[in-house]
């Protein structure tokens, strides 16, 4: 078992995530984190989440052992002002997908444990409303894949 | 040889001169670069930037005069912004790279990040942040009165949610990139999701047009 996955397992146990059938429900496409300036305290992760099941699924939380905290956000534009709003719940319809991309939905990551550089893999956990978690690594990159 | 009256020759000469002059201007008129199919929003006419006073990360005054003599891309944001600001700055860095085929223009174009979060964005913080994207980028900030004075001229608004005093707050801000010409006029804005390739292409087109109108009218 790699260090990263044992850490994830520990985190999963800590957060009472069920590891059962975790790979079946969601599939994660191109998870990446934008490499940030050395003094950045907040980073953003992007990905596409597919729901492979016949039932709707909702993501209710995001965590990462590599960051102080994490949450789902959306950048929305109103009257020429771009602001970030917190998303407490993101629904994915059966066999549908939800896209997190620059200028739109993103996973906000606060207080990185160290400076991440392009090529690094960072563990993230999506928590679903059915109590199941999805564990994956996001790759740090300079530009959108 | 038949001798023609001088006035007839003079007429011919004048017609020829008129044709030459007309042709010269018509040629210029038809060589006029167009501004069609731009993703940039052109201002109906150039808007001279009125006085404002900020400070750049070297402690130097950054005012309307600093916008003259070169092209400027101006973007407002803050360094605690993880999505829109790093995305836009990395796009602007790619716009800069795309100007490499016109080194004179690349040299004559400044990229300025204006922080609307002067409390957390110290000069040192700003310098490290923008230099990560390109070591030639500039950043400036100032008090709200001066920030607003500059921003509103570029149709940029911002709103800092720091009323409860803490150090953890977001700043809502316009995501437009403003383009300022070497006379210090606001000429175009790039809105919405930015594509570096289109911005660079639009910019070159705008510069061509600008050079053309300066050659012909000034
Ligand atoms: Cu955010």
XYZ file of N, CA, C and O in Angstrom, chain A residues 60-61 70-74 84-89, chain B residues 170:
56
model
N -21.762 16.201 -1.223
C -22.115 17.099 -0.129
C -20.897 17.715 0.551
O -21.022 18.664 1.316
N -19.712 17.140 0.280
C -18.520 17.706 0.912
C -17.279 17.265 0.146
O -17.310 16.271 -0.582
N -11.332 22.463 2.574
C -11.728 22.453 1.167
C -13.235 22.635 1.090
O -13.951 22.250 2.015
N -13.702 23.255 0.013
C -15.150 23.341 -0.190
C -15.457 23.551 -1.665
O -14.597 23.940 -2.439
N -16.709 23.230 -2.016
C -17.117 23.431 -3.398
C -17.600 24.869 -3.557
O -18.327 25.374 -2.721
N -17.164 25.477 -4.640
C -17.519 26.867 -4.930
C -17.973 26.980 -6.370
O -17.636 26.145 -7.206
N -18.683 28.056 -6.650
C -18.933 28.414 -8.045
C -18.649 29.892 -8.189
O -18.988 30.689 -7.308
N -17.649 34.460 -5.692
C -17.668 33.028 -5.439
C -18.771 32.704 -4.449
O -18.926 33.398 -3.442
N -19.536 31.681 -4.761
C -20.562 31.244 -3.820
C -20.249 29.809 -3.397
O -19.688 29.025 -4.165
N -20.573 29.510 -2.163
C -20.326 28.185 -1.620
C -21.426 27.235 -2.094
O -22.599 27.584 -2.079
N -21.034 26.061 -2.547
C -22.029 25.065 -2.952
C -22.053 23.981 -1.877
O -21.073 23.267 -1.689
N -23.155 23.851 -1.171
C -23.256 22.860 -0.107
C -23.568 21.482 -0.671
O -23.329 20.457 -0.013
N -24.099 21.459 -1.890
C -24.590 20.206 -2.449
C -24.573 20.330 -3.968
O -25.090 21.301 -4.526
N -13.729 37.214 0.894
C -13.611 37.218 -0.557
C -13.846 38.632 -1.080
O -14.442 39.457 -0.402
